[in-house]
Amino acid sequence: MAQTLKGADVVIIGLGAAGGIACLPLAEAGLEVVGLEAGTWLTRRDFAPDEIRNNVRDWPQAVQKANHEVPTHRANASAPTTRAASHPMMNGVGGTTLHYWAQSWRLNPWDFKVVSETTRRYGRARIPAESTVEDWPFGYEELEPYYDKVEWETGVSGKAGNLKGELDLRGNVFEGPRQREYPMPPLRGTGFTDLMAAAARGLGWRPFPGPAQINSRTFQDRSPCMYHGYCNRGGCHVDAKNGTNVTTIPRAQKTGRFRVVTRAHVTTIDVDARGRVSGVRYVTDGQEFVQPARVVLLGAYVYENVRLLLLSKSKAFPDGLSNNHGQVGRHYLSHATGASVTALFPFDLNTWYGLPAQGVAVDDWADDNFDHAGLDFIGGGNLWIYSDRRPIQAANMNTFGRAPGWGAQWKAFIRQSADRANTAYLQKTTLPYEANYLDLDPEVRDPLGFPVLRITADYRDNERRIAAFIQDKMEAWYRAAGAIDIVRGPLGTMGPNTHAYGGTRMGDNPETNVVDRWGFSHEVPNLGILGGSVMGTSGAHNPTLTLQALAWRTADHLVRSWKSIAE
Amino acid sequence: MISRRDLLKVAGAAAAGAATAGAERAALPAGAAPAAHPESLHEQSSPRRPLEALTADEADLLTAIVARLIPSDPSGPGAVEAGAVTYIDRSLAGPLSSSREAYRRGLAALERYATLSRGQPFRELSPTDQDSLLIDVETGGATASGAGFDGSSAAFFAMLKAHTWQGTFGDPYYGGNQGFVGWAMLGYPGVRTAVTPDDQRLGARPVPLRRSAYDTDLFNKA
Ligand SMILES: Cc1cc2nc3c(=O)[nH]c(=O)nc-3n(C[C@H](O)[C@H](O)[C@H](O)COP(=O)(O)OP(=O)(O)OC[C@H]3O[C@@H](n4cnc5c(N)ncnc54)[C@H](O)[C@@H]3O)c2cc1C
C-alpha cells in the first residue's frame, strides 16, 4: 500500500544540475519545497583519484539508476535497435554536476534565433527542409540576467570577451554582451594549452580560456582547484567543482524550507480530476510513497523527463502527461560531439595533470561567427583543447599506424609516446528533425518493470558537413602547433548522449511545443519542466549553464506567479 | 581485501624480481625476443597468492598470454610483473564476476585453438607462434575454427586486453600495477592531490610519486 505523505508547495523531481538550482529561489521565496532524488549524498571522501572506479567501472560508489535504464537506439524506424551497456549520467544529490567536466558556457545569441537569423542573412532555403527547428520564444538578452545569476551564485571562472558591447581579445569576442566580468579569473593555462593558443593566434584566430564552474581561487569559502587530473568523470576532493551539491542545494537547505529526500525513485506523476498535477509517486526499497504537491517541477534529465511523462497516463492524458498534442518526445536532438581529431606531437605535452575544463577554446568557426554564404551548412563548432590524461586512458591511445596494439613494438611505442598525443573536444551545432524522436521501447524494461526510452535518431547532411569542416580546422590548428600525425574519428551514431536536448521543447505554440516560454506545460498549468529537454537548439557549447539559467528563470516565474499557477 | 603491508611486500618483491630479470635480459641482443619458457614464467608468478576466481591452469595460461601482450623486455617489466593476472583474478571474484564464464570458455577455446592450429598447448609454443596465434584470436580469425569461442574470438581478445591494461596501468589498490611498473612504463608521474603551475609546464618532469590513491586516508576505499 502506498503511504501518502504531508503535502508540499513544490516537489522537484531530481536534484541535478537543473533541479538543484531551482530549489534555491523557491525556498528563499518562502515556499515549502521537497526534493526527491533517486541517488544519495556523496562527499569528498567518495571522490578518490581512482581511474578504475570512476572511469572504468562507472561509479560503483553511487546509486545505479541511469545505468539500469539506458535508452535503446535505432537510426530510423526501420533500422535495428541496439542498447549500450551503460550511460554516464550520475544518480546522486547534485546529479551529473558531481562528476561532469564543468565547462560552463553561455549559448551564442545566434542559437536563440537560428530560423530568423539564417533567413535574414542567407535565405530561408538554407534551413534543412526536414528540420523542425524554431526560434526560441525569447532572445539571449532575456536569459542574460539568469546566466549572470548562476555564474555568480555557483561560481564560474572565466574571462569576459564582450562586456556590455566592449570587446576584449583575452576573452571570447563572439559571446553575447554580458553585464559584468566573471566572478573569478579563468583557470590557469598549461605549457601545452599556451602553445596551442599561440598557434591559433598565428592562424589569425581568437583563442581564449574557456569558462569553468570550478574555483580558480577561493570562492564562497571553498578551495581553489588542485588540477590533480581526476576531474573527468571524477568528483572534486576539495569541493572546488561548483556542482549544485556544494552550492545551491545546501544553501536552500539552510532556509529550513527545503527537504531533500534521497533514494526516492519517482515512477509516476499523478493528476486530479481537473487534469492538474496533484503529486508524485516514488519508491524507496520497494515501499511506495505518494508525495502531494501544488506544483511539480520535473528535472530528471532529458530521457527520464520524457519517460516519466509518457509513463504517467490518465483519463485526462491518455497518451502520457502533457501529451495531448503529441509533442512529448519530439524535436529531440543530441549534440554531435563525435568526429574527433587526435594529434601526435614529436615531444612530450605534459598533460598528465589538469582537467578537461582547463584549456583553450576557439569560436571563430562556431555558430554564425563566420560567413556561410559559400558553404552548404548552417552552424559550426567549438574547438576545445585541454589538459587531461590518466594512465589507463593513455595506454589505450591511438598508435597512428606506427605500432600494433600490443606486444614489444607497442611497448616501445607507448614508452615514447604516452604523453605525446592530444584529442580535441569538438561540439557542433545539431538540428532537430521530423524523424528524430523519443518514445517508449516496446520490449526493454528497467528493473522496476517499466519500459525504457527508445531513441530514434540520426545525423543529417548539415551535421556531417559541419563535422568535416571542423575537422579540417582542427587539423590545421594542430599542425600549426607542430603535430606530426593526425587521425580523425567517425561522427558516430545518435545513441544516448550526455548532451541531449528536446522532447519537451519550449515555445509559444502549443501545437509544436510542450512547455511555454516560462517552462510550464501548455496543457498542465502546475507542471514545470527543467533541463535540456526544453531546449530547441544545441548551439556549439555544452548545455548546463543554459539549462541552469532556464531553471532559475522558471523558478522565479513560479514565485512571481504563484497564485495563478498553484491555485 | 589485501592489507597495505601485504601490498608493499608484494610490490617490493615484484620490483626486486623485475630488477633481476632486467639485469639478466640486458645481456640479450637488442630486439631479441624475451625468454618465455614455461618454467621461468612459473617462477615469476610463484609463490602465488591463493587464486580467488581462476583455476591454477587458467591462471598459468593467462600469465603466458599477458606476457605476450605487454612483454617484459630489456626496456623493463611487463604485464606479468605488474600482476595483471592477479588483478583479473580478483576482479572476476568481485565486480567483474559476470565475466567469469567468458574467461572460462575463452581460455579453454584459446587452448583448444592452440592444439588445433599449432599442434601444441599455448605455453609450449615459441613466442613467435604465440604471437601469431594471438593475432588470429584478436582479428576474429580463430572464430570459425571449431575451438569453441563464444561469438567472435575478437570479443574475447578485446575483453582480455582491456582487463590486462587495467591490471597493468590501474591503481595498485586493485592488485595490478605492482611496483608501479605500468606507471613507470608510461612515464606517468603518479597520483597527486595538488599540482603546481610548474608541474604543468612543457618540459617539466614532476618527481614520480609512487603511491595508491588509497595510501592517503582522504578517501573511502572502493
Ligand atoms: C562525464 C560528463 C561530463 C560533462 N561535462 C559537461 C560540461 O563540461 N559542461 C556542461 O555544460 N555539461 C556537461 N555535461 C552534461 C551535464 O552533466 C548535463 O547537461 C546536466 O547534468 C543535465 O542536468 P539535469 O539536471 O537535466 O540532469 P542531471 O544533472 O543528470 O540530474 C538529474 C537528477 O535526477 C535524478 N533522477 C533521475 N531520475 C529520477 C527519478 N525517476 N526519480 C528521482 N530522481 C531522479 C538523478 O539521480 C539526477 O540526480 C557532462 C556530462 C557528463 C556525463
CSV table of N, CA, C and O and ligand atoms in Angstrom, one decimal, chain A residues 12-20 36-40 63 65-66 69 87-105 211 231-234 244 261 263-267 281-282 298-302 304-305 307-308 356-357 425 427 497-500 530-533 541-548, ligand 1:
chain,number,residue,atom,x,y,z
A,12,ILE,N,10.3,18.9,-6.4
A,12,ILE,CA,11.2,18.8,-7.5
A,12,ILE,C,11.6,17.4,-7.7
A,12,ILE,O,12.1,16.8,-6.7
A,13,ILE,N,11.5,16.9,-8.9
A,13,ILE,CA,12.0,15.5,-9.2
A,13,ILE,C,13.4,15.6,-9.8
A,13,ILE,O,13.6,16.1,-10.9
A,14,GLY,N,14.3,15.1,-9.0
A,14,GLY,CA,15.7,15.1,-9.5
A,14,GLY,C,16.5,16.3,-9.0
A,14,GLY,O,16.1,17.5,-9.3
A,15,LEU,N,17.6,16.1,-8.3
A,15,LEU,CA,18.3,17.2,-7.8
A,15,LEU,C,19.7,17.3,-8.4
A,15,LEU,O,20.7,17.1,-7.8
A,16,GLY,N,19.7,17.5,-9.8
A,16,GLY,CA,20.9,17.5,-10.5
A,16,GLY,C,21.3,19.0,-10.8
A,16,GLY,O,21.1,19.9,-10.0
A,17,ALA,N,21.8,19.2,-12.0
A,17,ALA,CA,22.2,20.5,-12.5
A,17,ALA,C,21.0,21.4,-12.4
A,17,ALA,O,21.1,22.6,-12.0
A,18,ALA,N,19.9,21.0,-12.9
A,18,ALA,CA,18.7,21.9,-13.1
A,18,ALA,C,17.9,22.0,-11.8
A,18,ALA,O,17.6,23.0,-11.3
A,19,GLY,N,17.4,20.8,-11.3
A,19,GLY,CA,16.6,20.8,-10.1
A,19,GLY,C,17.4,21.3,-8.9
A,19,GLY,O,16.8,22.0,-8.0
A,20,GLY,N,18.7,21.1,-8.9
A,20,GLY,CA,19.5,21.6,-7.8
A,20,GLY,C,19.6,23.1,-7.8
A,20,GLY,O,20.0,23.7,-6.8
A,36,LEU,N,13.0,15.3,-4.5
A,36,LEU,CA,13.0,13.8,-4.5
A,36,LEU,C,14.2,13.4,-5.4
A,36,LEU,O,14.2,13.7,-6.6
A,37,GLU,N,15.2,12.7,-4.8
A,37,GLU,CA,16.4,12.4,-5.6
A,37,GLU,C,16.6,10.9,-5.5
A,37,GLU,O,16.6,10.3,-4.4
A,38,ALA,N,16.8,10.3,-6.7
A,38,ALA,CA,17.0,8.8,-6.7
A,38,ALA,C,18.3,8.4,-6.0
A,38,ALA,O,18.4,7.3,-5.5
A,39,GLY,N,19.3,9.2,-6.1
A,39,GLY,CA,20.6,8.9,-5.6
A,39,GLY,C,20.7,9.3,-4.1
A,39,GLY,O,19.8,9.6,-3.4
A,40,THR,N,22.0,9.3,-3.6
A,40,THR,CA,22.3,9.6,-2.2
A,40,THR,C,23.2,10.8,-2.2
A,40,THR,O,23.7,11.3,-3.3
A,63,VAL,N,24.4,5.2,-6.5
A,63,VAL,CA,23.2,4.5,-6.9
A,63,VAL,C,23.2,4.3,-8.4
A,63,VAL,O,23.6,5.2,-9.1
A,65,LYS,N,21.1,4.0,-11.3
A,65,LYS,CA,19.8,4.1,-11.9
A,65,LYS,C,20.0,4.3,-13.4
A,65,LYS,O,19.5,3.6,-14.2
A,66,ALA,N,20.8,5.4,-13.8
A,66,ALA,CA,20.9,5.7,-15.2
A,66,ALA,C,21.5,4.4,-15.9
A,66,ALA,O,21.1,4.2,-17.1
A,69,GLU,N,18.7,1.8,-16.8
A,69,GLU,CA,17.6,2.2,-17.7
A,69,GLU,C,18.1,2.9,-19.0
A,69,GLU,O,17.5,3.8,-19.5
A,87,HIS,N,25.4,4.3,-19.2
A,87,HIS,CA,25.2,5.7,-19.5
A,87,HIS,C,25.7,6.5,-18.4
A,87,HIS,O,25.3,6.3,-17.2
A,88,PRO,N,26.6,7.5,-18.6
A,88,PRO,CA,27.4,8.0,-17.5
A,88,PRO,C,26.7,9.2,-16.8
A,88,PRO,O,27.4,9.9,-16.0
A,89,MET,N,25.4,9.4,-16.9
A,89,MET,CA,24.8,10.4,-16.1
A,89,MET,C,24.8,9.9,-14.6
A,89,MET,O,24.7,8.7,-14.3
A,90,MET,N,24.9,10.8,-13.7
A,90,MET,CA,25.1,10.4,-12.3
A,90,MET,C,23.7,10.4,-11.5
A,90,MET,O,22.8,11.2,-11.8
A,91,ASN,N,23.6,9.5,-10.6
A,91,ASN,CA,22.5,9.5,-9.6
A,91,ASN,C,23.0,9.8,-8.2
A,91,ASN,O,23.6,9.0,-7.6
A,92,GLY,N,22.8,11.0,-7.8
A,92,GLY,CA,23.2,11.5,-6.5
A,92,GLY,C,22.7,12.9,-6.3
A,92,GLY,O,22.3,13.5,-7.3
A,93,VAL,N,22.8,13.4,-5.1
A,93,VAL,CA,22.4,14.8,-4.8
A,93,VAL,C,23.5,15.7,-5.5
A,93,VAL,O,24.7,15.6,-5.2
A,94,GLY,N,23.0,16.5,-6.5
A,94,GLY,CA,23.9,17.2,-7.3
A,94,GLY,C,23.9,16.7,-8.8
A,94,GLY,O,24.4,17.3,-9.7
A,95,GLY,N,23.4,15.4,-8.9
A,95,GLY,CA,23.3,14.9,-10.2
A,95,GLY,C,24.6,14.8,-10.9
A,95,GLY,O,25.7,14.6,-10.3
A,96,THR,N,24.6,15.0,-12.2
A,96,THR,CA,25.8,14.9,-13.0
A,96,THR,C,26.8,16.0,-12.8
A,96,THR,O,27.9,15.9,-13.2
A,97,THR,N,26.4,17.1,-12.0
A,97,THR,CA,27.4,18.1,-11.7
A,97,THR,C,28.4,17.5,-10.7
A,97,THR,O,29.4,18.2,-10.5
A,98,LEU,N,28.2,16.4,-10.2
A,98,LEU,CA,29.2,15.8,-9.3
A,98,LEU,C,30.5,15.4,-10.1
A,98,LEU,O,31.6,15.6,-9.6
A,99,HIS,N,30.3,14.9,-11.3
A,99,HIS,CA,31.5,14.3,-11.9
A,99,HIS,C,31.6,14.9,-13.4
A,99,HIS,O,32.4,14.3,-14.1
A,100,TYR,N,30.8,15.9,-13.7
A,100,TYR,CA,30.9,16.4,-15.1
A,100,TYR,C,32.2,17.3,-15.2
A,100,TYR,O,33.0,17.5,-14.3
A,101,TRP,N,32.4,17.7,-16.5
A,101,TRP,CA,33.7,18.5,-16.8
A,101,TRP,C,33.6,19.9,-16.3
A,101,TRP,O,34.6,20.6,-16.2
A,102,ALA,N,32.4,20.4,-16.1
A,102,ALA,CA,32.1,21.8,-15.6
A,102,ALA,C,32.6,22.9,-16.5
A,102,ALA,O,32.8,24.0,-16.1
A,103,GLN,N,32.6,22.6,-17.8
A,103,GLN,CA,32.7,23.7,-18.8
A,103,GLN,C,31.4,24.4,-18.7
A,103,GLN,O,30.3,23.8,-18.8
A,104,SER,N,31.4,25.7,-18.6
A,104,SER,CA,30.2,26.5,-18.2
A,104,SER,C,29.9,27.6,-19.2
A,104,SER,O,30.1,28.8,-18.9
A,105,TRP,N,29.4,27.2,-20.3
A,105,TRP,CA,29.2,28.1,-21.4
A,105,TRP,C,27.8,28.8,-21.4
A,105,TRP,O,26.8,28.1,-21.2
A,211,PRO,N,35.2,29.0,-20.0
A,211,PRO,CA,34.7,29.2,-18.7
A,211,PRO,C,34.4,27.9,-18.0
A,211,PRO,O,34.0,26.9,-18.6
A,231,CYS,N,39.4,14.9,-12.7
A,231,CYS,CA,38.1,15.6,-12.7
A,231,CYS,C,37.2,15.1,-13.8
A,231,CYS,O,36.0,15.2,-13.7
A,232,ASN,N,37.7,14.4,-14.8
A,232,ASN,CA,37.0,13.9,-15.9
A,232,ASN,C,36.2,12.6,-15.4
A,232,ASN,O,36.8,11.6,-15.3
A,233,ARG,N,34.9,12.8,-15.1
A,233,ARG,CA,34.1,11.7,-14.5
A,233,ARG,C,34.6,11.4,-13.1
A,233,ARG,O,34.4,10.3,-12.6
A,234,GLY,N,35.2,12.4,-12.5
A,234,GLY,CA,35.6,12.2,-11.1
A,234,GLY,C,35.0,13.4,-10.3
A,234,GLY,O,34.7,14.5,-10.8
A,244,THR,N,25.8,21.6,-7.9
A,244,THR,CA,24.7,22.0,-7.0
A,244,THR,C,24.8,21.4,-5.6
A,244,THR,O,24.2,21.9,-4.7
A,261,VAL,N,15.0,14.4,-0.1
A,261,VAL,CA,14.7,13.0,0.2
A,261,VAL,C,15.5,12.2,-0.8
A,261,VAL,O,15.4,12.3,-2.0
A,263,ARG,N,17.3,8.5,-2.3
A,263,ARG,CA,16.9,7.2,-2.6
A,263,ARG,C,15.4,7.1,-2.9
A,263,ARG,O,14.7,6.2,-2.7
A,264,ALA,N,14.9,8.2,-3.4
A,264,ALA,CA,13.4,8.3,-3.8
A,264,ALA,C,13.3,8.2,-5.3
A,264,ALA,O,13.7,9.2,-6.1
A,265,HIS,N,12.9,7.1,-5.8
A,265,HIS,CA,12.9,6.8,-7.3
A,265,HIS,C,11.5,7.1,-7.7
A,265,HIS,O,10.5,6.3,-7.5
A,266,VAL,N,11.3,8.2,-8.4
A,266,VAL,CA,9.9,8.6,-8.8
A,266,VAL,C,9.5,7.8,-10.0
A,266,VAL,O,10.3,7.6,-11.0
A,267,THR,N,8.3,7.3,-9.9
A,267,THR,CA,7.8,6.4,-11.0
A,267,THR,C,6.6,7.0,-11.8
A,267,THR,O,6.4,6.7,-13.0
A,281,ARG,N,4.5,9.9,-7.3
A,281,ARG,CA,4.7,8.6,-6.6
A,281,ARG,C,6.1,8.2,-6.7
A,281,ARG,O,6.8,8.4,-7.7
A,282,TYR,N,6.7,7.8,-5.6
A,282,TYR,CA,8.1,7.3,-5.6
A,282,TYR,C,8.2,6.0,-4.8
A,282,TYR,O,7.4,5.7,-4.0
A,298,LEU,N,9.8,19.0,-12.9
A,298,LEU,CA,10.4,17.8,-13.3
A,298,LEU,C,11.8,18.0,-13.9
A,298,LEU,O,12.0,18.7,-14.9
A,299,GLY,N,12.8,17.5,-13.2
A,299,GLY,CA,14.2,17.8,-13.6
A,299,GLY,C,15.1,16.5,-13.5
A,299,GLY,O,16.1,16.5,-12.8
A,300,ALA,N,14.7,15.5,-14.2
A,300,ALA,CA,15.4,14.2,-14.0
A,300,ALA,C,16.3,13.8,-15.2
A,300,ALA,O,16.6,12.7,-15.4
A,301,TYR,N,16.7,14.8,-16.0
A,301,TYR,CA,17.4,14.7,-17.2
A,301,TYR,C,16.5,14.3,-18.4
A,301,TYR,O,15.5,13.7,-18.2
A,302,VAL,N,16.9,14.7,-19.6
A,302,VAL,CA,16.1,14.6,-20.8
A,302,VAL,C,15.3,13.3,-20.9
A,302,VAL,O,14.1,13.2,-21.1
A,304,GLU,N,14.7,10.8,-18.8
A,304,GLU,CA,13.8,10.5,-17.7
A,304,GLU,C,12.6,11.5,-17.7
A,304,GLU,O,11.5,11.1,-17.3
A,305,ASN,N,12.9,12.7,-18.0
A,305,ASN,CA,11.8,13.7,-18.1
A,305,ASN,C,10.7,13.1,-19.1
A,305,ASN,O,9.5,13.1,-18.8
A,307,ARG,N,10.4,10.1,-20.3
A,307,ARG,CA,9.9,8.8,-20.0
A,307,ARG,C,8.8,8.9,-18.9
A,307,ARG,O,7.7,8.3,-18.9
A,308,LEU,N,9.1,9.8,-17.9
A,308,LEU,CA,8.1,9.9,-16.8
A,308,LEU,C,6.8,10.5,-17.3
A,308,LEU,O,5.7,10.1,-16.9
A,356,PRO,N,39.6,18.6,-17.7
A,356,PRO,CA,39.0,18.9,-19.0
A,356,PRO,C,38.5,20.3,-19.2
A,356,PRO,O,38.2,20.8,-20.3
A,357,ALA,N,38.3,21.1,-18.1
A,357,ALA,CA,37.9,22.5,-18.2
A,357,ALA,C,39.0,23.4,-18.2
A,357,ALA,O,38.8,24.6,-18.2
A,425,TYR,N,38.2,18.3,-28.2
A,425,TYR,CA,36.7,18.1,-28.0
A,425,TYR,C,36.0,19.1,-28.9
A,425,TYR,O,36.2,20.3,-28.8
A,427,GLN,N,32.5,20.3,-30.3
A,427,GLN,CA,31.0,20.3,-30.1
A,427,GLN,C,30.4,21.1,-31.3
A,427,GLN,O,30.8,22.2,-31.6
A,497,ASN,N,23.2,10.2,-25.1
A,497,ASN,CA,24.2,11.3,-25.1
A,497,ASN,C,24.1,12.0,-23.8
A,497,ASN,O,23.0,12.2,-23.2
A,498,THR,N,25.2,12.6,-23.4
A,498,THR,CA,25.3,13.4,-22.2
A,498,THR,C,24.9,14.8,-22.4
A,498,THR,O,24.7,15.6,-21.5
A,499,HIS,N,24.8,15.2,-23.7
A,499,HIS,CA,24.2,16.5,-24.1
A,499,HIS,C,23.0,16.2,-25.0
A,499,HIS,O,23.0,16.2,-26.2
A,500,ALA,N,21.9,15.9,-24.3
A,500,ALA,CA,20.6,15.6,-25.0
A,500,ALA,C,19.7,16.8,-24.9
A,500,ALA,O,19.8,17.6,-23.9
A,530,LEU,N,12.3,21.2,-16.2
A,530,LEU,CA,13.7,21.7,-16.1
A,530,LEU,C,14.6,20.9,-16.9
A,530,LEU,O,14.5,19.6,-16.9
A,531,GLY,N,15.6,21.5,-17.5
A,531,GLY,CA,16.7,20.7,-18.1
A,531,GLY,C,16.7,20.9,-19.6
A,531,GLY,O,15.9,21.7,-20.2
A,532,GLY,N,17.6,20.2,-20.3
A,532,GLY,CA,17.8,20.3,-21.7
A,532,GLY,C,16.6,19.9,-22.5
A,532,GLY,O,16.6,20.2,-23.7
A,533,SER,N,15.7,19.2,-21.9
A,533,SER,CA,14.5,18.8,-22.7
A,533,SER,C,13.7,20.0,-23.2
A,533,SER,O,12.9,19.8,-24.1
A,541,HIS,N,28.1,24.6,-27.8
A,541,HIS,CA,28.7,24.6,-26.5
A,541,HIS,C,27.9,23.8,-25.5
A,541,HIS,O,26.7,23.6,-25.7
A,542,ASN,N,28.5,23.2,-24.5
A,542,ASN,CA,27.8,22.4,-23.5
A,542,ASN,C,26.6,23.1,-22.9
A,542,ASN,O,26.6,24.3,-22.8
A,543,PRO,N,25.6,22.3,-22.6
A,543,PRO,CA,24.3,22.8,-22.2
A,543,PRO,C,24.1,23.3,-20.8
A,543,PRO,O,23.1,24.0,-20.5
A,544,THR,N,24.9,23.0,-19.9
A,544,THR,CA,24.5,23.0,-18.5
A,544,THR,C,24.2,24.4,-18.0
A,544,THR,O,23.2,24.7,-17.3
A,545,LEU,N,25.1,25.4,-18.2
A,545,LEU,CA,24.9,26.7,-17.7
A,545,LEU,C,23.5,27.3,-18.2
A,545,LEU,O,22.8,27.9,-17.5
A,546,THR,N,23.3,27.0,-19.5
A,546,THR,CA,22.0,27.4,-20.1
A,546,THR,C,20.8,26.8,-19.4
A,546,THR,O,19.8,27.5,-19.0
A,547,LEU,N,20.9,25.5,-19.2
A,547,LEU,CA,19.7,24.9,-18.5
A,547,LEU,C,19.6,25.2,-17.1
A,547,LEU,O,18.5,25.2,-16.5
A,548,GLN,N,20.7,25.7,-16.5
A,548,GLN,CA,20.6,26.2,-15.1
A,548,GLN,C,20.0,27.6,-15.1
A,548,GLN,O,19.2,27.9,-14.2
C,1,LIG,C1,31.1,13.0,-18.0
C,1,LIG,C2,30.2,14.2,-18.3
C,1,LIG,C3,30.8,15.4,-18.5
C,1,LIG,C4,30.0,16.5,-18.7
C,1,LIG,N1,30.6,17.7,-18.9
C,1,LIG,C5,29.9,18.8,-19.1
C,1,LIG,C6,30.5,20.1,-19.1
C,1,LIG,O1,31.7,20.2,-19.0
C,1,LIG,N2,29.7,21.2,-19.3
C,1,LIG,C7,28.3,21.0,-19.4
C,1,LIG,O2,27.7,22.1,-19.6
C,1,LIG,N3,27.7,19.8,-19.4
C,1,LIG,C8,28.5,18.7,-19.2
C,1,LIG,N4,27.9,17.5,-19.1
C,1,LIG,C9,26.4,17.4,-19.2
C,1,LIG,C10,25.7,17.8,-17.9
C,1,LIG,O3,26.1,16.8,-17.0
C,1,LIG,C11,24.2,17.8,-18.1
C,1,LIG,O4,23.9,18.9,-19.0
C,1,LIG,C12,23.5,18.2,-16.8
C,1,LIG,O5,23.9,17.5,-15.7
C,1,LIG,C13,22.0,18.0,-17.1
C,1,LIG,O6,21.3,18.5,-15.9
C,1,LIG,P1,20.0,17.7,-15.4
C,1,LIG,O7,19.6,18.4,-14.1
C,1,LIG,O8,19.0,17.7,-16.5
C,1,LIG,O9,20.4,16.2,-15.2
C,1,LIG,P2,21.4,15.6,-14.0
C,1,LIG,O10,22.4,16.6,-13.6
C,1,LIG,O11,21.8,14.3,-14.5
C,1,LIG,O12,20.4,15.4,-12.8
C,1,LIG,C14,19.3,14.6,-12.9
C,1,LIG,C15,19.0,14.1,-11.5
C,1,LIG,O13,17.7,13.4,-11.4
C,1,LIG,C16,17.8,12.2,-10.7
C,1,LIG,N5,16.7,11.4,-11.2
C,1,LIG,C17,16.6,10.8,-12.4
C,1,LIG,N6,15.5,10.1,-12.5
C,1,LIG,C18,14.9,10.2,-11.3
C,1,LIG,C19,13.7,9.7,-10.8
C,1,LIG,N7,12.9,8.9,-11.5
C,1,LIG,N8,13.3,10.0,-9.5
C,1,LIG,C20,14.1,10.8,-8.7
C,1,LIG,N9,15.3,11.3,-9.2
C,1,LIG,C21,15.6,11.0,-10.5
C,1,LIG,C22,19.2,11.7,-11.0
C,1,LIG,O14,19.6,10.8,-10.0
C,1,LIG,C23,20.0,13.0,-11.0
C,1,LIG,O15,20.5,13.4,-9.7
C,1,LIG,C24,28.6,16.4,-18.8
C,1,LIG,C25,28.0,15.1,-18.6
C,1,LIG,C26,28.8,14.0,-18.3
C,1,LIG,C27,28.2,12.7,-18.1
